[in-house]
XYZ file of C-alpha atoms in Angstrom:
433
model
C -63.455 59.458 99.406
C -64.093 62.119 96.880
C -61.310 63.676 99.556
C -58.945 62.094 99.170
C -59.714 61.238 95.112
C -58.934 65.212 95.466
C -56.176 65.754 96.513
C -54.424 62.580 94.405
C -55.732 64.513 91.292
C -54.550 67.396 92.631
C -51.023 65.997 93.684
C -50.360 64.750 90.200
C -50.990 68.066 88.480
C -48.774 69.653 90.791
C -45.400 66.706 89.539
C -46.392 67.734 85.698
C -46.152 71.459 86.194
C -42.991 70.557 87.876
C -41.437 68.531 85.347
C -42.252 71.458 83.276
C -41.085 73.385 84.872
C -37.908 71.626 85.475
C -37.141 70.495 81.521
C -33.816 69.224 80.737
C -31.706 70.969 77.716
C -32.473 70.709 73.950
C -29.505 68.633 74.228
C -29.768 66.000 76.994
C -33.391 65.842 76.248
C -32.363 64.925 72.087
C -30.203 62.122 73.161
C -32.983 60.752 75.953
C -35.833 60.257 73.809
C -36.209 57.373 71.598
C -35.103 56.709 68.581
C -37.481 56.852 65.525
C -38.030 53.771 64.514
C -38.811 52.739 68.343
C -41.689 55.462 68.826
C -43.764 52.737 66.665
C -43.636 48.100 67.515
C -44.631 47.782 64.535
C -41.484 46.440 62.180
C -39.104 47.861 59.778
C -37.028 45.689 57.554
C -34.324 48.455 56.034
C -32.996 47.705 52.835
C -29.094 49.077 53.111
C -27.494 48.815 49.225
C -23.697 48.498 49.654
C -20.653 46.881 48.322
C -18.145 43.410 49.242
C -20.443 42.175 52.765
C -17.903 38.989 52.307
C -14.722 41.406 52.464
C -16.341 43.956 54.827
C -15.524 43.684 58.760
C -17.883 46.581 60.525
C -21.177 45.574 58.844
C -22.426 42.987 60.639
C -21.831 45.064 64.459
C -23.251 47.997 63.681
C -26.162 45.718 62.066
C -26.625 44.201 65.700
C -25.775 47.348 68.025
C -28.419 49.204 65.894
C -31.199 46.180 66.567
C -29.771 45.928 69.552
C -31.732 48.970 70.843
C -34.609 49.212 68.517
C -35.971 45.153 68.279
C -38.464 46.722 65.893
C -36.651 47.017 63.685
C -34.315 44.388 60.838
C -31.652 46.028 57.804
C -31.326 43.591 55.073
C -27.806 43.891 53.353
C -28.371 44.254 49.832
C -24.553 43.192 48.550
C -23.914 45.304 44.892
C -20.692 44.186 44.488
C -17.611 46.384 44.119
C -15.897 46.832 40.818
C -19.256 48.700 39.461
C -20.942 49.551 42.466
C -21.698 52.883 42.050
C -23.271 52.557 38.352
C -25.477 49.235 39.409
C -27.268 51.867 42.222
C -27.654 55.262 40.098
C -28.851 52.999 37.836
C -31.861 50.932 40.128
C -33.003 53.811 41.341
C -33.157 55.430 37.799
C -35.568 53.048 37.389
C -37.783 54.194 40.262
C -36.602 50.938 43.214
C -37.447 52.736 46.014
C -36.875 49.539 48.300
C -33.486 50.033 48.379
C -34.237 53.315 52.724
C -29.658 53.478 52.938
C -27.550 54.054 50.576
C -23.923 53.937 51.080
C -21.803 56.318 48.503
C -18.640 54.955 47.814
C -17.160 58.190 46.017
C -17.627 61.899 44.854
C -18.801 62.049 41.374
C -21.072 58.985 42.485
C -22.693 61.507 45.189
C -22.648 64.737 43.012
C -24.170 62.226 40.609
C -26.437 60.981 42.572
C -27.873 64.964 44.009
C -27.771 65.908 39.914
C -30.344 63.045 39.272
C -32.579 64.233 42.634
C -31.985 59.965 44.382
C -30.815 61.303 47.852
C -32.799 62.256 50.496
C -31.547 65.929 51.887
C -30.119 65.437 56.114
C -29.746 69.032 56.738
C -32.690 69.388 59.554
C -32.444 65.447 60.224
C -28.496 65.561 61.812
C -28.604 63.937 65.495
C -24.885 64.992 66.236
C -22.557 67.266 66.480
C -21.749 68.720 62.525
C -18.466 69.605 64.368
C -16.727 66.283 64.928
C -17.220 65.156 61.240
C -14.035 67.973 60.587
C -14.752 69.693 58.097
C -15.672 66.758 55.790
C -19.472 67.707 55.967
C -18.798 71.285 54.695
C -17.080 69.727 51.507
C -19.791 67.788 50.494
C -22.306 70.454 50.561
C -24.179 70.995 46.901
C -26.520 74.309 47.189
C -26.688 74.473 51.252
C -28.403 71.087 50.767
C -26.258 68.030 53.087
C -27.413 64.721 51.431
C -25.150 62.723 53.137
C -23.131 61.662 55.973
C -19.141 60.253 56.360
C -18.832 56.993 58.210
C -15.353 56.153 56.809
C -12.554 58.960 56.177
C -9.870 56.698 55.081
C -6.516 57.482 53.451
C -3.938 56.377 50.956
C -0.598 54.799 52.994
C 2.239 51.894 52.366
C 1.370 48.426 53.887
C 5.266 46.474 53.657
C 5.370 42.486 54.043
C 7.816 42.728 57.285
C 8.836 38.661 56.764
C 10.008 39.576 53.123
C 12.112 42.507 54.602
C 13.796 40.365 56.931
C 15.044 37.259 53.339
C 16.236 40.601 52.403
C 18.382 41.918 54.788
C 16.672 45.473 53.695
C 15.430 47.721 56.476
C 11.475 48.102 56.408
C 10.491 51.156 54.885
C 10.298 54.734 57.377
C 7.653 57.289 57.158
C 9.092 59.439 55.807
C 10.020 58.612 52.220
C 10.469 60.581 49.577
C 8.782 58.930 46.623
C 13.031 58.768 44.881
C 13.263 56.586 48.436
C 10.310 54.403 47.412
C 11.352 53.401 44.173
C 15.357 52.775 45.705
C 13.173 50.506 48.316
C 10.863 49.005 45.715
C 13.823 48.543 43.139
C 16.048 46.346 46.222
C 12.802 44.077 46.981
C 12.277 42.822 43.495
C 13.931 39.327 43.236
C 13.308 36.255 41.526
C 11.407 34.967 38.441
C 8.375 33.545 37.844
C 5.728 31.929 39.658
C 8.504 32.430 42.912
C 8.564 36.541 41.883
C 8.402 39.245 44.722
C 7.419 42.534 43.319
C 9.053 45.516 44.966
C 5.791 47.964 44.813
C 2.948 47.886 43.948
C -0.116 49.247 42.534
C -3.586 48.767 41.457
C -5.763 49.549 38.594
C -7.531 52.184 39.879
C -5.790 55.758 38.037
C -5.963 57.012 41.643
C -2.649 54.875 42.634
C -0.784 56.791 40.250
C -2.580 60.387 39.555
C -3.078 61.140 43.370
C 0.948 61.321 43.470
C 0.523 64.524 41.820
C -1.355 66.602 44.375
C -0.446 65.967 47.255
C 2.297 69.434 47.062
C -1.544 70.914 46.926
C -0.623 73.424 44.208
C -3.434 71.118 41.546
C -6.236 69.440 41.861
C -7.912 66.977 39.749
C -10.421 69.117 38.213
C -8.377 71.187 37.202
C -8.845 71.675 34.138
C -4.646 71.161 33.288
C -2.999 68.078 34.074
C 0.996 68.429 32.657
C 1.488 67.801 36.497
C 0.665 63.820 36.439
C 3.072 63.692 34.033
C 6.426 63.329 35.925
C 4.450 60.325 38.033
C 2.812 58.794 34.607
C 6.396 58.412 33.855
C 8.749 56.832 36.938
C 5.873 54.185 37.653
C 5.792 53.274 33.599
C 9.450 52.915 34.519
C 8.943 50.144 37.490
C 6.923 48.239 35.639
C 9.210 48.259 32.442
C 11.638 47.187 35.206
C 9.265 44.535 36.867
C 9.270 46.311 39.356
C 5.515 46.501 39.727
C 3.677 43.667 38.040
C 1.950 44.680 34.582
C -1.152 47.233 34.829
C -2.742 45.623 31.697
C -2.445 42.010 33.015
C -3.395 43.638 35.793
C -7.193 44.522 34.799
C -7.971 42.018 32.070
C -6.975 39.348 34.614
C -9.371 40.967 37.765
C -6.571 40.868 40.166
C -7.990 42.241 43.263
C -4.761 44.022 45.455
C -5.989 41.518 48.533
C -4.569 38.380 47.163
C -1.022 39.229 45.421
C -0.758 41.425 49.774
C -2.276 37.968 50.860
C -0.008 35.416 48.882
C 3.355 37.475 49.401
C 3.993 38.500 46.058
C 4.165 42.098 46.382
C 7.164 44.089 49.241
C 5.333 47.009 49.262
C 1.792 47.985 48.381
C 0.388 51.533 48.225
C -3.004 51.084 49.402
C -6.311 52.372 51.717
C -6.554 52.526 55.460
C -9.407 50.899 55.174
C -8.094 47.440 54.357
C -6.382 47.405 57.732
C -9.154 45.145 59.331
C -9.525 43.050 56.676
C -5.442 41.670 56.826
C -5.840 41.568 60.330
C -8.996 39.176 59.563
C -8.033 37.578 57.243
C -3.785 36.421 58.589
C -5.959 35.401 62.167
C -8.123 33.256 59.685
C -4.559 31.897 57.682
C -6.249 33.467 54.463
C -3.205 36.270 53.881
C -0.054 34.797 54.389
C 1.646 38.009 55.306
C 1.071 37.445 58.680
C 4.106 40.074 59.690
C 2.682 43.626 57.892
C 3.172 46.761 58.710
C 1.683 49.682 58.017
C 3.839 53.720 57.592
C 2.664 56.853 55.464
C 2.829 57.475 52.296
C 5.556 57.746 50.492
C 5.388 61.953 49.592
C 7.063 64.115 46.191
C 10.160 66.551 47.947
C 9.247 69.585 49.756
C 6.572 67.684 51.044
C 5.811 67.383 54.618
C 5.515 63.573 55.892
C 2.437 62.356 56.319
C 1.018 64.328 53.113
C -1.742 62.042 52.103
C -4.699 61.132 50.302
C -8.624 60.152 51.603
C -11.484 59.352 50.888
C -14.846 59.492 52.470
C -17.838 57.329 52.282
C -20.812 58.575 53.694
C -24.455 57.071 54.227
C -27.831 58.287 53.041
C -31.064 58.025 52.231
C -33.501 57.146 49.097
C -35.384 60.048 47.925
C -38.084 57.996 47.277
C -37.734 54.727 50.272
C -41.914 54.635 52.306
C -39.164 54.813 55.619
C -37.457 58.151 54.913
C -37.618 58.607 59.152
C -36.405 55.308 60.424
C -33.842 54.352 57.415
C -32.485 58.033 58.286
C -32.353 57.827 62.085
C -30.185 54.268 60.611
C -28.408 56.762 59.881
C -27.699 58.807 62.462
C -26.710 56.413 64.764
C -23.980 54.367 61.867
C -22.285 57.872 61.147
C -23.023 59.276 64.996
C -19.930 58.591 67.797
C -21.791 55.258 69.137
C -21.662 54.183 65.168
C -17.533 55.680 64.899
C -15.720 53.458 67.968
C -17.859 50.490 66.641
C -16.347 50.914 63.161
C -13.180 51.449 65.463
C -13.173 48.701 67.490
C -13.038 46.263 63.648
C -9.885 47.937 62.781
C -11.055 50.984 60.208
C -11.623 54.402 60.788
C -14.240 56.289 61.391
C -15.446 59.478 60.035
C -14.983 60.600 63.551
C -11.754 60.627 64.844
C -10.591 60.606 68.175
C -7.835 60.318 70.092
C -9.645 56.660 71.693
C -10.959 55.849 68.392
C -7.009 55.820 66.868
C -5.475 54.166 70.383
C -8.965 51.445 69.497
C -6.980 50.766 66.464
C -3.565 50.242 67.111
C -3.834 48.741 69.754
C -6.111 45.905 68.928
C -5.292 41.804 68.463
C -3.110 41.621 65.368
C -2.637 45.268 64.325
C 1.700 45.414 64.061
C 2.887 46.150 67.070
C 5.853 48.384 66.466
C 5.460 52.758 66.906
C 6.316 53.448 62.623
C 2.557 51.605 62.926
C 1.265 53.462 65.165
C 3.161 56.670 64.086
C 1.530 55.377 60.859
C -1.878 56.583 61.679
C -1.620 60.612 62.223
C -1.434 62.925 59.680
C -0.960 65.870 58.807
C -2.807 67.285 55.473
C -4.883 64.965 53.924
C -6.240 65.983 50.448
C -9.466 64.814 48.807
C -9.098 62.236 45.832
C -11.320 63.752 43.909
C -13.314 67.565 45.885
C -16.187 68.415 45.058
C -17.525 68.894 41.869
C -20.346 69.584 40.088
C -19.482 67.749 37.043
C -16.831 64.904 39.082
C -18.515 61.736 37.582
C -18.086 63.394 34.409
C -14.425 64.217 35.019
C -13.800 61.140 36.478
C -14.991 59.447 33.077
C -12.428 60.930 30.844
C -9.746 60.874 33.402
C -10.396 56.922 33.532
C -10.109 56.291 30.338
C -6.868 58.423 30.559
C -5.203 56.122 32.724
C -6.211 52.843 31.030
C -4.591 54.280 27.821
C -1.889 56.043 28.998
C -1.132 52.599 31.495
C -1.586 49.681 29.199
C 0.609 51.904 26.070
C -2.087 52.525 23.934
C -1.776 56.034 24.721
C 1.334 58.027 24.986
C 1.526 60.077 28.524
C 1.719 63.207 26.324
C -0.982 61.949 24.651
C -2.982 60.492 27.039
C -2.436 64.263 29.356
C -4.190 65.746 26.368
C -6.811 63.253 26.540
C -7.462 64.210 29.883
C -6.834 68.075 29.368
C -9.096 68.498 26.718
C -12.409 65.468 27.877
C -12.065 68.009 31.427
C -11.786 70.856 29.832
C -14.872 70.803 27.369
C -16.298 69.279 30.506
C -16.255 72.754 32.348
C -16.564 75.033 29.413
């Protein structure tokens, strides 16, 4: 018996040594390793700060997929609302909230503000996905060598249009190569009716980006320049459209808190400038019957003369970890999952553009049930140049406030274009020093 035991022990020792010599490469070993949250059987509840649960199609599929791999983890969504999300979030975090673990970052100004306040955990050495897959976005949001968020969505602006309204007016559909002059002419041609039967040719939501960002498509300016004379022609164009009834009145939209989705669902607008994030929602609402615009399409964003078609504006939505979370390791694991390749495929299947874009991802979106079947709509997903709506700047949150106030004054005609631009220039230059 002693001889048998000795032989068995010797065999076990030999096998252990062989396994050590044949260790897998680092990348394979990392992919095979259990996630941080599955390394323990202890129940973990992560609170995920976000907005618009009911209107967002990918939250639950992401949670379901992650919890299937990590059965000891539950993800609790905390909806802070979309209107003032970043302000509400910053207020909660500044109050010492440690029960929010995973933070959804809506925009660059909000991100800069949270970084400045020390509310986000650095992720540099905790990222498990090849950083090159994000197309240079992480480099654009790195602050003093530290990356505090990973993008999981990367949206860009396109034009949505109602095919039934165009067919009824016997007007040809918009194309993937429209100058701003051509877009204006088409919007005027598609405006008709009065009162409840009125159809507006174009729609601009109350965000300043719906107007100001036309001005940065030529690559000569950014929205943090400190000099805003270049915006004058774009305000003139859209105020003229508003005066002529081509688009809805800004002040009315603002005071009534009208959501852009509603006017498209109710077929009140023929064309609408909006981000690619609306694709998934429109598909779902058209299926459910909430959106009456069942026959619709998308085309590339209109551009100034001399700018290549397919040039557009982009936004990123990112995930961060609360620096005061008591469950940073598990929260980071969830962030890596959502922002990684697995998360990208799940997000794409809902018709939303993930931060990691591959041919497979774009084909997944364009081939999903409910996506417009025409070739123009598929081609609209391919961009040639995307400028960040708000580039990373330590003062971007303060700059955003100045630009929003001036925009509101111009569009409600409480200030002339010249006065509004002067307000922007003076206010931003004072911030930049």
